[in-house]
Coordinates of C-alpha atoms in Angstrom, one line a residue:
M1 CA 0.8 -0.6 34.3
N2 CA -2.5 -2.5 35.0
V3 CA -5.5 -1.5 32.8
N4 CA -8.9 -3.1 33.5
E5 CA -11.4 -3.6 30.7
T6 CA -13.7 -1.1 32.4
D7 CA -11.1 1.6 31.5
L8 CA -11.9 1.0 27.7
S9 CA -15.2 3.0 27.7
L10 CA -13.5 6.3 26.8
P11 CA -11.3 4.8 24.0
E12 CA -14.4 3.1 22.6
K13 CA -16.4 6.3 22.7
L14 CA -13.5 8.2 21.0
L15 CA -12.5 5.7 18.3
L16 CA -15.5 3.5 17.6
P17 CA -18.9 4.2 16.0
D18 CA -21.8 4.8 18.5
G19 CA -22.7 1.7 20.4
C20 CA -19.8 -0.3 19.2
H21 CA -17.3 -2.1 21.5
F22 CA -13.9 -3.8 21.1
S23 CA -14.0 -7.5 20.5
T24 CA -12.6 -9.9 23.2
E25 CA -9.5 -10.4 21.2
A26 CA -9.0 -6.6 20.7
K27 CA -9.4 -6.1 24.4
A28 CA -6.8 -8.7 25.2
V29 CA -4.3 -6.8 23.0
I30 CA -5.2 -3.4 24.5
N31 CA -4.7 -4.8 28.0
C32 CA -1.5 -6.5 27.2
W33 CA 1.5 -4.6 28.7
E34 CA 4.4 -7.1 28.1
S35 CA 6.5 -7.8 25.1
R36 CA 4.4 -9.8 22.6
E37 CA 3.7 -10.1 18.9
V38 CA 0.2 -9.4 17.6
L39 CA -1.2 -10.9 14.5
A40 CA -4.2 -9.1 13.1
C41 CA -6.3 -10.1 10.0
P42 CA -7.3 -7.6 7.3
G43 CA -10.1 -5.3 8.5
S44 CA -9.5 -6.2 12.2
G45 CA -9.0 -2.6 13.2
K46 CA -5.5 -3.1 14.5
T47 CA -4.6 0.6 14.0
T48 CA -7.7 1.5 16.1
V49 CA -6.5 -1.0 18.7
L50 CA -3.1 0.7 18.8
L51 CA -4.7 4.1 19.0
A52 CA -6.7 2.8 22.1
K53 CA -3.4 1.7 23.7
L54 CA -1.8 5.1 23.0
K55 CA -4.9 6.9 24.4
L56 CA -4.6 5.0 27.7
L57 CA -0.9 5.7 27.9
A58 CA -1.4 9.5 27.0
D59 CA -3.9 9.8 29.8
R60 CA -1.3 8.4 32.3
M61 CA 1.6 10.6 31.3
P62 CA 4.2 11.3 32.6
L63 CA 5.1 7.7 32.9
K64 CA 7.3 6.3 35.7
D65 CA 10.9 7.7 35.7
G66 CA 10.0 10.1 33.0
R67 CA 10.1 7.4 30.3
G68 CA 8.2 7.7 27.0
V69 CA 6.5 5.8 24.3
C70 CA 8.0 5.0 20.8
V71 CA 5.5 4.3 17.9
I72 CA 7.2 3.2 14.7
S73 CA 5.4 3.0 11.4
H74 CA 6.5 2.7 7.7
T75 CA 4.7 5.8 6.5
N76 CA 3.4 9.1 8.0
V77 CA -0.2 7.8 7.8
A78 CA 0.0 6.7 11.5
V79 CA 1.0 10.2 12.6
N80 CA -1.9 11.7 10.7
E81 CA -4.3 9.2 12.3
L82 CA -3.0 10.2 15.6
K83 CA -3.7 13.8 15.0
G84 CA -7.1 13.1 13.5
K85 CA -8.5 10.7 16.2
L86 CA -6.8 11.3 19.5
G87 CA -7.6 15.0 19.9
D88 CA -5.8 16.7 22.8
S89 CA -4.0 13.6 23.8
V90 CA -1.8 13.7 20.6
E91 CA 0.2 16.7 21.8
K92 CA 1.5 14.6 24.7
L93 CA 2.4 11.8 22.4
L94 CA 4.2 14.0 19.9
S95 CA 6.3 15.7 22.5
Y96 CA 9.4 14.7 24.6
P97 CA 10.1 12.0 25.7
N98 CA 8.0 10.3 23.1
F99 CA 8.6 9.4 19.5
V100 CA 6.0 8.9 16.7
G101 CA 7.3 8.4 13.2
T102 CA 8.8 6.2 10.6
L103 CA 11.5 3.7 11.2
Q104 CA 13.9 5.6 8.9
T105 CA 13.4 8.8 10.9
F106 CA 13.9 7.0 14.2
V107 CA 17.3 5.4 13.2
D108 CA 18.5 8.5 11.6
Q109 CA 17.6 10.7 14.6
Y110 CA 18.8 8.5 17.4
I111 CA 21.6 6.3 16.0
T112 CA 22.8 6.9 12.4
F113 CA 23.3 10.7 12.3
P114 CA 24.9 10.9 15.8
Y115 CA 27.2 7.9 14.9
L116 CA 28.3 9.5 11.6
K117 CA 29.2 12.8 13.2
Q118 CA 32.4 11.2 14.5
Y119 CA 33.5 10.8 10.9
T120 CA 32.4 14.1 9.4
N121 CA 31.4 17.6 10.4
K122 CA 29.2 17.9 7.3
P123 CA 25.4 17.9 7.5
I124 CA 24.3 14.3 6.8
Q125 CA 22.3 14.0 3.5
V126 CA 20.3 10.9 3.0
M127 CA 19.9 10.6 -0.8
D128 CA 18.1 8.5 -3.2
R129 CA 20.1 6.2 -5.6
T130 CA 19.8 8.6 -8.6
D131 CA 21.2 11.7 -6.9
Y132 CA 23.8 9.6 -5.2
S133 CA 25.0 8.0 -8.4
I134 CA 25.4 11.4 -10.0
A135 CA 27.7 12.5 -7.1
L136 CA 29.5 9.2 -7.1
F137 CA 30.2 9.2 -10.9
S138 CA 31.3 12.8 -10.8
L139 CA 33.8 11.9 -8.0
S140 CA 35.1 8.8 -9.7
S141 CA 35.6 10.6 -13.0
M142 CA 38.0 13.1 -11.3
K143 CA 39.7 10.9 -8.7
Y144 CA 39.1 7.1 -9.3
R145 CA 39.6 6.7 -13.1
T146 CA 39.8 2.9 -12.8
L147 CA 36.4 2.7 -11.3
T148 CA 35.0 5.0 -14.0
A149 CA 36.6 2.8 -16.7
F150 CA 35.1 -0.3 -15.0
I151 CA 31.6 1.2 -14.9
N152 CA 31.8 2.3 -18.6
Q153 CA 33.1 -1.1 -19.7
Q154 CA 30.6 -3.2 -17.7
Y155 CA 27.8 -1.0 -19.0
K156 CA 28.8 -1.1 -22.6
N157 CA 29.6 -4.8 -22.8
T158 CA 26.9 -6.3 -20.6
Y159 CA 24.3 -4.0 -19.1
S160 CA 23.3 -1.4 -21.6
S161 CA 20.3 -3.6 -22.5
V162 CA 19.2 -3.8 -18.9
Y163 CA 19.6 -0.2 -17.8
P164 CA 18.8 2.9 -19.8
D165 CA 22.1 4.7 -19.0
K166 CA 25.3 4.5 -17.0
L167 CA 23.9 6.4 -14.0
S168 CA 21.0 3.9 -13.7
F169 CA 23.5 1.1 -13.8
L170 CA 25.7 2.8 -11.2
A171 CA 22.7 3.3 -9.0
A172 CA 22.1 -0.5 -9.0
I173 CA 25.7 -1.2 -7.8
Y174 CA 26.4 -1.8 -4.2
S175 CA 29.2 -3.3 -2.0
Y176 CA 28.7 -6.3 0.3
N177 CA 31.7 -7.6 2.3
G178 CA 34.0 -5.7 -0.1
D179 CA 32.6 -7.4 -3.2
L180 CA 30.8 -5.4 -5.8
Y181 CA 27.3 -6.5 -6.9
V182 CA 24.6 -5.2 -9.2
R183 CA 20.9 -5.7 -8.6
I184 CA 19.0 -7.1 -11.6
N185 CA 15.3 -7.5 -11.0
G186 CA 16.0 -7.5 -7.3
K187 CA 18.6 -10.3 -7.6
P188 CA 22.3 -9.8 -6.8
K189 CA 25.0 -10.5 -9.4
R190 CA 28.7 -10.3 -8.4
L191 CA 30.7 -7.8 -10.5
A192 CA 34.1 -7.7 -8.7
G193 CA 35.9 -9.3 -5.8
A194 CA 36.9 -7.4 -2.7
A195 CA 40.6 -7.4 -3.6
S196 CA 40.0 -5.8 -7.1
T197 CA 41.0 -2.3 -7.8
S198 CA 37.5 -1.5 -8.8
A199 CA 35.9 -2.7 -5.6
L200 CA 38.6 -0.9 -3.5
N201 CA 38.1 2.3 -5.5
Y202 CA 34.3 2.0 -5.0
S203 CA 34.6 1.7 -1.3
A204 CA 37.1 4.7 -1.2
A205 CA 34.6 6.8 -3.3
V206 CA 31.7 6.0 -1.0
N207 CA 33.9 6.9 2.0
D208 CA 34.9 10.2 0.4
L209 CA 31.3 11.2 -0.2
L210 CA 30.6 10.6 3.4
L211 CA 33.6 12.4 4.8
E212 CA 33.7 15.3 2.4
E213 CA 30.0 15.9 1.6
G214 CA 28.1 14.0 4.3
M215 CA 26.3 12.0 1.6
I216 CA 24.8 8.5 2.2
R217 CA 22.2 6.5 0.4
Y218 CA 18.8 5.8 1.8
E219 CA 19.5 2.1 2.1
D220 CA 22.9 2.7 3.6
A221 CA 21.4 4.3 6.7
Y222 CA 20.6 0.9 8.2
K223 CA 24.1 -0.4 7.3
Y224 CA 25.6 2.4 9.3
T225 CA 23.0 1.8 12.1
L226 CA 24.2 -1.8 12.4
H227 CA 27.8 -0.5 12.5
A228 CA 26.9 1.8 15.3
L229 CA 25.2 -1.0 17.2
T230 CA 28.3 -3.2 16.7
D231 CA 30.5 -0.5 18.1
Y232 CA 28.2 1.0 20.8
G233 CA 25.4 -1.6 21.1
D234 CA 25.3 -2.0 24.8
S235 CA 25.3 1.8 25.6
L236 CA 22.7 2.6 22.9
R237 CA 20.4 -0.2 24.1
K238 CA 20.6 1.0 27.6
L239 CA 20.0 4.7 26.7
L240 CA 17.1 4.0 24.3
S241 CA 15.4 1.4 26.7
R242 CA 15.6 4.0 29.5
R243 CA 14.1 6.6 27.2
F244 CA 11.2 4.4 26.0
Q245 CA 9.1 2.3 28.3
Y246 CA 6.9 1.0 25.4
V247 CA 7.8 0.4 21.8
F248 CA 5.1 -0.3 19.2
V249 CA 6.0 -1.4 15.7
D250 CA 3.0 -1.2 13.3
E251 CA 2.9 -3.3 10.0
Y252 CA 5.9 -5.2 11.3
Q253 CA 5.6 -7.7 8.4
D254 CA 6.7 -4.9 6.0
C255 CA 10.1 -4.6 7.8
S256 CA 13.1 -5.8 5.8
E257 CA 15.5 -8.3 7.2
M258 CA 17.9 -5.5 8.1
Q259 CA 15.3 -3.4 9.7
R260 CA 14.2 -6.3 11.9
N261 CA 17.8 -6.9 12.9
V262 CA 18.1 -3.3 13.9
L263 CA 15.0 -3.4 16.0
D264 CA 16.0 -6.6 17.7
K265 CA 19.5 -5.4 18.5
I266 CA 18.0 -2.2 20.1
F267 CA 14.9 -3.5 21.9
A268 CA 14.9 -7.3 22.2
D269 CA 15.9 -8.4 25.7
S270 CA 16.0 -4.8 26.8
E271 CA 14.1 -2.9 29.5
S272 CA 11.5 -1.7 26.9
I273 CA 8.3 -3.4 26.3
L274 CA 8.3 -4.3 22.6
Q275 CA 5.2 -5.1 20.7
K276 CA 5.3 -6.1 17.0
I277 CA 1.9 -5.7 15.2
G278 CA 1.0 -6.9 11.8
D279 CA -0.2 -9.7 9.6
V280 CA 2.6 -12.2 8.3
D281 CA 0.3 -13.2 5.5
Q282 CA 0.3 -9.7 4.1
A283 CA 4.1 -9.5 3.7
I284 CA 4.1 -8.9 0.0
Y285 CA 6.4 -5.8 0.1
S286 CA 6.5 -3.5 -2.9
N287 CA 6.9 -5.9 -5.9
D288 CA 6.9 -9.6 -6.7
G289 CA 10.7 -9.7 -6.9
D290 CA 11.4 -9.1 -3.1
D291 CA 13.0 -12.0 -1.3
T292 CA 12.8 -10.7 2.2
P293 CA 12.4 -13.7 4.6
D294 CA 9.1 -14.1 6.4
W295 CA 8.5 -12.8 9.9
Q296 CA 8.9 -15.8 12.2
V297 CA 6.2 -15.3 14.8
A298 CA 6.7 -16.5 18.3
G299 CA 4.4 -19.2 19.7
N300 CA 2.8 -17.0 22.3
Y301 CA 1.4 -14.4 19.9
L302 CA -1.8 -12.6 20.4
S303 CA -4.4 -12.8 17.6
I304 CA -7.2 -10.5 16.4
A305 CA -9.0 -12.8 14.0
A306 CA -12.2 -10.8 14.1
T307 CA -13.0 -8.3 11.3
N308 CA -15.5 -5.6 10.6
R309 CA -14.5 -5.0 7.0
Y310 CA -16.3 -7.9 5.1
G311 CA -18.9 -10.5 5.7
Q312 CA -18.4 -14.1 6.7
E313 CA -18.6 -15.2 3.1
I314 CA -15.3 -13.5 2.3
A315 CA -13.8 -14.3 5.7
D316 CA -14.4 -18.1 5.0
V317 CA -12.4 -17.9 1.8
L318 CA -9.6 -15.9 3.4
T319 CA -9.3 -18.5 6.2
L320 CA -8.3 -21.1 3.6
L321 CA -5.4 -18.9 2.6
L322 CA -4.0 -18.2 6.0
S323 CA -0.6 -19.8 6.9
N324 CA -2.0 -20.9 10.3
R325 CA -5.6 -21.6 9.1
D326 CA -7.0 -19.7 12.2
K327 CA -10.6 -19.1 11.4
I328 CA -11.4 -15.4 10.6
H329 CA -14.7 -14.3 12.3
S330 CA -16.7 -11.5 10.7
E331 CA -18.5 -9.2 13.2
R332 CA -20.9 -8.5 10.4
G333 CA -21.9 -12.1 10.0
I334 CA -23.5 -13.5 6.8
C335 CA -24.1 -10.5 4.6
G336 CA -25.9 -12.2 1.7
I337 CA -23.4 -11.5 -1.1
K338 CA -21.5 -14.5 -2.3
P339 CA -18.0 -14.2 -3.7
T340 CA -18.4 -14.3 -7.5
L341 CA -16.3 -16.3 -10.0
L342 CA -16.2 -14.9 -13.6
L343 CA -15.0 -17.7 -16.0
C344 CA -13.4 -16.5 -19.1
D345 CA -11.2 -17.5 -22.0
D346 CA -9.1 -15.7 -24.6
T347 CA -12.2 -14.6 -26.6
S348 CA -14.3 -13.5 -23.6
R349 CA -11.7 -12.0 -21.4
Y350 CA -12.7 -8.4 -22.4
S351 CA -16.2 -9.2 -21.1
V352 CA -14.9 -9.4 -17.5
L353 CA -15.2 -5.7 -16.8
T354 CA -18.8 -5.5 -18.0
A355 CA -19.7 -8.6 -15.9
F356 CA -18.0 -7.0 -12.8
V357 CA -20.1 -3.8 -13.3
N358 CA -23.2 -6.0 -13.6
E359 CA -22.4 -7.7 -10.3
I360 CA -21.9 -4.3 -8.6
K361 CA -25.3 -3.2 -9.8
T362 CA -27.1 -6.5 -9.1
N363 CA -25.9 -6.3 -5.5
D364 CA -27.1 -2.6 -5.2
L365 CA -23.5 -1.4 -4.6
A366 CA -23.4 1.3 -7.3
R367 CA -22.5 4.6 -5.7
L368 CA -20.9 7.8 -7.1
S369 CA -18.6 7.8 -4.1
G370 CA -18.0 4.0 -4.3
T371 CA -14.5 2.5 -4.6
Y372 CA -14.2 -0.3 -7.1
K373 CA -10.9 -1.7 -8.2
A374 CA -9.5 -4.5 -10.5
V375 CA -6.2 -5.9 -9.3
G376 CA -3.7 -8.5 -10.4
M377 CA -0.2 -9.8 -9.4
Y378 CA 1.6 -9.1 -12.7
K379 CA 1.5 -6.2 -15.1
N380 CA 4.8 -6.6 -17.1
V381 CA 5.1 -10.3 -18.1
S382 CA 5.1 -12.3 -21.2
G383 CA 2.1 -14.4 -20.0
L384 CA -1.3 -13.4 -18.9
K385 CA -1.2 -10.0 -17.3
I386 CA -3.5 -7.1 -16.1
G387 CA -3.6 -5.4 -19.5
D388 CA -5.1 -8.5 -21.2
Y389 CA -8.4 -7.8 -19.4
W390 CA -8.4 -4.1 -20.6
S391 CA -6.4 -3.1 -23.6
V392 CA -6.2 0.6 -22.5
F393 CA -4.3 -0.4 -19.3
Q394 CA -0.8 1.3 -19.1
A395 CA 1.7 -0.9 -17.3
D396 CA 4.2 2.0 -17.1
T397 CA 2.8 5.4 -16.3
S398 CA 6.1 6.9 -15.1
N399 CA 6.6 8.8 -18.4
K400 CA 3.1 10.4 -18.2
T401 CA 4.1 12.9 -15.5
G402 CA 7.1 14.8 -16.8
F403 CA 7.9 18.4 -16.2
H404 CA 4.4 19.9 -15.7
Y405 CA 3.4 21.7 -12.5
P406 CA 0.4 19.5 -11.5
D407 CA 2.2 16.3 -12.2
I408 CA 5.1 17.2 -10.0
I409 CA 2.8 18.3 -7.2
Y410 CA 1.0 15.0 -7.5
H411 CA 4.3 13.2 -7.1
I412 CA 5.1 15.2 -4.0
C413 CA 1.7 14.2 -2.5
M414 CA 2.4 10.5 -3.2
E415 CA 5.9 10.5 -1.7
L416 CA 4.7 12.4 1.4
T417 CA 1.9 9.9 1.8
A418 CA 4.4 7.0 1.6
G419 CA 6.6 8.6 4.2
N420 CA 9.4 9.5 1.7
L421 CA 10.2 13.1 2.6
F422 CA 13.6 13.0 0.9
K423 CA 12.0 11.9 -2.4
A424 CA 9.3 14.6 -2.0
E425 CA 12.0 17.2 -1.5
R426 CA 13.8 16.1 -4.7
N427 CA 10.6 16.6 -6.6
I428 CA 10.3 20.1 -5.0
R429 CA 13.8 20.8 -6.5
K430 CA 12.6 19.4 -9.8
L431 CA 9.7 21.8 -9.8
L432 CA 11.9 24.8 -8.8
C433 CA 14.3 24.0 -11.8
R434 CA 11.4 24.4 -14.1
V435 CA 10.0 27.6 -12.5
Y436 CA 13.6 29.1 -12.4
H437 CA 13.9 28.2 -16.1
Y438 CA 10.8 30.2 -17.0
Q439 CA 11.8 33.0 -14.7
G440 CA 15.2 33.2 -16.3
V441 CA 17.0 32.6 -13.1
K442 CA 20.3 30.7 -13.7
A443 CA 23.3 29.4 -11.8
Q444 CA 26.3 31.6 -11.3
N445 CA 28.1 30.0 -14.1
G446 CA 25.2 31.0 -16.4
K447 CA 23.9 27.5 -16.8
E448 CA 20.4 26.2 -16.2
F449 CA 19.8 24.7 -12.8
S450 CA 19.7 20.9 -12.4
V451 CA 18.0 19.0 -9.6
N452 CA 21.5 18.5 -8.1
S453 CA 23.0 22.0 -8.6
I454 CA 20.0 23.9 -7.4
K455 CA 20.5 22.2 -4.0
Q456 CA 23.7 24.2 -3.4
Y457 CA 22.0 27.4 -4.6
L458 CA 19.2 27.0 -2.2
A459 CA 21.6 26.2 0.7
V460 CA 23.4 29.5 0.1
K461 CA 20.6 31.9 -1.0
H462 CA 17.5 30.5 0.8
S463 CA 18.8 28.1 3.4
S464 CA 16.4 29.0 6.3
T465 CA 13.3 29.6 4.1
Y466 CA 13.7 26.4 2.1
Q467 CA 14.5 24.0 5.0
I468 CA 11.8 25.3 7.2
S469 CA 9.3 25.1 4.4
V470 CA 10.2 21.5 3.6
L471 CA 9.9 20.5 7.3
Q472 CA 6.5 22.3 7.6
L473 CA 5.4 20.4 4.5
A474 CA 5.9 17.1 6.2
E475 CA 3.8 18.3 9.1
L476 CA 0.7 19.0 7.1
Q477 CA -2.4 17.2 8.5
T478 CA -3.2 15.8 5.0
Y479 CA -1.2 15.3 1.9
D480 CA -4.0 15.9 -0.6
Y481 CA -3.3 17.9 -3.7
A482 CA -4.9 21.2 -2.5
S483 CA -2.9 21.2 0.8
V484 CA 0.4 20.4 -0.8
N485 CA -0.2 22.8 -3.7
G486 CA -1.1 25.6 -1.3
H487 CA 2.1 25.1 0.7
I488 CA 4.3 24.9 -2.4
T489 CA 2.7 28.1 -3.7
K490 CA 3.7 29.9 -0.5
L491 CA 7.2 28.6 -0.9
L492 CA 7.5 29.9 -4.5
Y493 CA 6.2 33.3 -3.4
G494 CA 8.8 33.2 -0.6
L495 CA 11.6 32.4 -2.9
L496 CA 10.7 34.6 -6.0
G497 CA 8.3 37.2 -4.6
P498 CA 4.8 38.2 -5.9
T499 CA 5.8 37.6 -9.5
A500 CA 6.6 33.9 -9.0
F501 CA 3.8 32.7 -11.3
D502 CA 3.9 35.6 -13.8
K503 CA 6.1 34.0 -16.5
L504 CA 4.9 30.5 -16.2
P505 CA 3.2 29.3 -19.4
A506 CA -0.2 27.7 -19.4
A507 CA 1.3 24.6 -21.0
F508 CA 3.5 24.1 -17.9
L509 CA 0.6 24.8 -15.5
N510 CA -1.6 22.1 -17.1
S511 CA -1.2 18.4 -16.7
T512 CA 0.4 16.3 -19.4
Y513 CA -2.6 14.0 -19.5
N514 CA -6.3 15.0 -19.7
V515 CA -7.4 14.0 -16.2
T516 CA -7.4 15.8 -12.9
V517 CA -4.3 15.2 -10.8
N518 CA -5.6 12.3 -8.8
K519 CA -4.2 8.7 -8.6
A520 CA -7.6 7.2 -9.0
N521 CA -8.0 8.6 -12.6
V522 CA -4.8 6.9 -13.9
N523 CA -5.8 3.6 -15.5
T524 CA -9.5 3.9 -14.7
Y525 CA -12.2 2.3 -16.7
E526 CA -15.6 4.1 -16.7
D527 CA -18.8 2.4 -17.6
D528 CA -20.8 4.7 -19.8
E529 CA -24.3 3.5 -18.7
S530 CA -23.9 3.4 -15.0
G531 CA -20.9 5.8 -14.5
I532 CA -19.1 3.2 -12.3
A533 CA -15.4 3.9 -12.4
I534 CA -13.0 0.9 -11.9
S535 CA -9.4 1.6 -11.2
F536 CA -6.7 -0.9 -12.2
D537 CA -3.7 -1.5 -10.1
T538 CA -1.3 -4.3 -9.0
V539 CA -2.0 -6.1 -5.7
F540 CA 1.2 -4.4 -4.4
G541 CA -0.3 -1.0 -5.2
V542 CA -3.6 -1.5 -3.2
K543 CA -2.2 -3.0 -0.1
G544 CA -3.7 -1.3 2.9
E545 CA -6.8 -0.1 0.9
T546 CA -10.4 -0.9 1.4
H547 CA -12.8 -1.1 -1.6
D548 CA -16.6 -1.5 -1.9
A549 CA -15.9 -4.2 -4.6
T550 CA -12.8 -5.8 -5.7
L551 CA -12.1 -7.8 -9.0
Y552 CA -9.1 -10.0 -8.7
L553 CA -7.5 -10.9 -12.1
E554 CA -5.7 -14.2 -12.7
T555 CA -2.2 -13.5 -14.1
E556 CA 0.7 -15.7 -15.2
K557 CA 4.4 -15.9 -14.7
S558 CA 7.0 -18.8 -15.0
N559 CA 4.6 -21.1 -16.9
G560 CA 1.9 -20.9 -14.3
T561 CA -0.8 -18.7 -12.9
D562 CA -1.2 -17.3 -9.4
L563 CA -4.7 -18.9 -9.0
K564 CA -3.6 -22.3 -10.3
R565 CA -0.7 -22.4 -7.8
I566 CA -3.0 -21.7 -4.8
M567 CA -6.0 -23.9 -6.0
P568 CA -5.2 -26.7 -3.4
L569 CA -5.6 -24.2 -0.6
L570 CA -9.1 -23.1 -1.9
E571 CA -10.0 -26.9 -1.9
G572 CA -8.9 -27.1 1.8
K573 CA -5.7 -28.9 1.0
S574 CA -2.0 -27.8 1.5
I575 CA 0.9 -27.0 -0.8
K576 CA 4.1 -28.7 0.1
G577 CA 7.6 -28.7 -1.3
K578 CA 7.0 -25.9 -3.8
S579 CA 9.2 -22.9 -4.7
D580 CA 8.9 -19.4 -3.4
I581 CA 6.6 -18.4 -6.1
Y582 CA 3.8 -20.5 -4.6
E583 CA 4.1 -18.6 -1.3
K584 CA 4.1 -15.2 -3.1
S585 CA 1.1 -16.2 -5.0
R586 CA -0.7 -17.2 -1.8
K587 CA 0.1 -13.9 -0.1
C588 CA -0.9 -11.8 -3.1
V589 CA -4.2 -13.6 -3.6
Y590 CA -4.9 -13.2 0.2
V591 CA -4.1 -9.4 0.1
G592 CA -6.2 -9.0 -3.0
F593 CA -9.2 -11.0 -1.7
S594 CA -9.2 -9.1 1.6
R595 CA -9.7 -5.6 0.1
P596 CA -13.5 -5.5 -0.4
R597 CA -16.2 -4.5 2.1
H598 CA -19.0 -6.2 0.1
L599 CA -18.2 -7.8 -3.1
L600 CA -15.3 -10.1 -4.1
C601 CA -15.1 -11.0 -7.8
L602 CA -12.5 -13.3 -9.3
A603 CA -11.7 -13.5 -13.0
M604 CA -10.3 -16.9 -13.8
K605 CA -9.5 -18.9 -17.0
K606 CA -12.1 -21.7 -17.5
S607 CA -9.2 -24.1 -18.0
T608 CA -7.9 -23.2 -14.4
Y609 CA -11.4 -23.8 -13.0
Q610 CA -12.0 -27.2 -14.7
G611 CA -11.3 -30.1 -12.3
H612 CA -11.5 -27.8 -9.3
E613 CA -15.2 -27.1 -9.2
T614 CA -15.5 -28.2 -5.5
A615 CA -13.3 -25.2 -4.5
F616 CA -16.1 -22.9 -5.6
A617 CA -19.1 -24.7 -4.2
N618 CA -20.1 -21.6 -2.1
W619 CA -19.4 -19.1 -4.9
K620 CA -21.7 -17.6 -7.5
I621 CA -20.5 -18.8 -10.9
V622 CA -20.8 -16.6 -14.0
D623 CA -19.6 -18.3 -17.1
L624 CA -18.6 -15.8 -19.8
T625 CA -17.3 -18.3 -22.3

């Protein structure tokens, strides 16, 4: 396929603001039709670039030999952006022979489920660790007593202080090369050798759940995918490469090591054109305990180092934090707002929020619709943490959203947005258990429904209605509260009739906390005078977001702070021979610093700043001490 730059006028008109054009680097990526890796800085518009490529392909469908396009993302956001921006072209991309969806859906649909059908005729159920551990413990209690005794003993003697109950402990156990391990803060610890009765029983129980119930865990899907590729790799590679002429993997830096292995085994050195798109410096995953190795980028990668998100003032700071030090160029140029350093100590730390509000107002950025966030690397540590800047901050909000209707709807929204349909479906069952409780509907044995037992009831009594409703839920154009609540309301009426809500008490229908069901209202500070609302979160929680102003908070772990560790980089030097925590700190600071459109503020201990004044020569300094 040969696409000239003159062909980009239509995608530019469709995807860019009036009068705007793709940068030279973006055009090079759009016009590249060979297997390459693409590195794109924050705010570079890489998703828009991918959409432009897909628009060009859609307009030329059907492709030669009836082949299609495969677009793999980590969430359903990409699918929603397709629907929102590509108009009529999206119907072509969402129909055969194309695939647009998450990596999990892709491997399940084309590899894992077909492979497992040779072992069981049961419908395959991909379950989260909690539900799976319930089924595993129940089976072991009846059939594998030695395993049950082992679990009870290990939990009682060693792990009761780490996990709240035996099921949580069992959910953390897994088998690797026959040995049993338990995950503790993301780290593996060996429990039993492959030849032990406990390990053998565990493997047998896992096999029984697959054969007799079709149950596998979410993380096991990729394990079975690798088994399938080992057994039928050549055939699968040929079939899938003949099906898909082009394969685009968005946010490739977020792929786990196993996911990368799967993609390489399927598409590397195949007939498909494979393009991996992302930013290796944003590979911070979901928490600071993740040890996934970095994406090793090939030397012939394409780069989009131009951004429209922030001005050159912020771009220059970010350049210092890049692994390759490629200069980031802002299409907006110099914007006139310097990054601002807020110096504090133990007695002035609570003044940071007021100072941040003042900087927002001073730079004329105060808007009712504005997005302002305070972020840090650590929230649950013994050293300096996010809550030390705002005493009201709640590090753990999981117990604030229990069995109340709006809270559960909110969680369904969040899981759908994250691409976790199976977790959203579990929350639907959780909601149905409460509704059935108030309606007086019980299981055949007269007991209240549990999240697990109601699954069988729904499969027997409402199989078609329930399954279709869940699938339709995943296809909603937006996963906002109103849309999801409207769909769940229809489901409840479909299951229980017009009286579905008649017996539900007001206390159940109201939220457990006095805010509207909106993520932005959890851990939010509001300035009384200006009305500016500042939401607190970890850096991991705001990855992918864009703010009008961002306050980065210095935090501490392992006898050192994130900012102290990366200080040499801000001085134009390098960090050599250091442990992984230095690299994690660099990436987190890079991600946090790259969120704002306009104003970047940094809260730092004055003791960290002293001796490194030259690093902040181009910053505005506000001393709160």
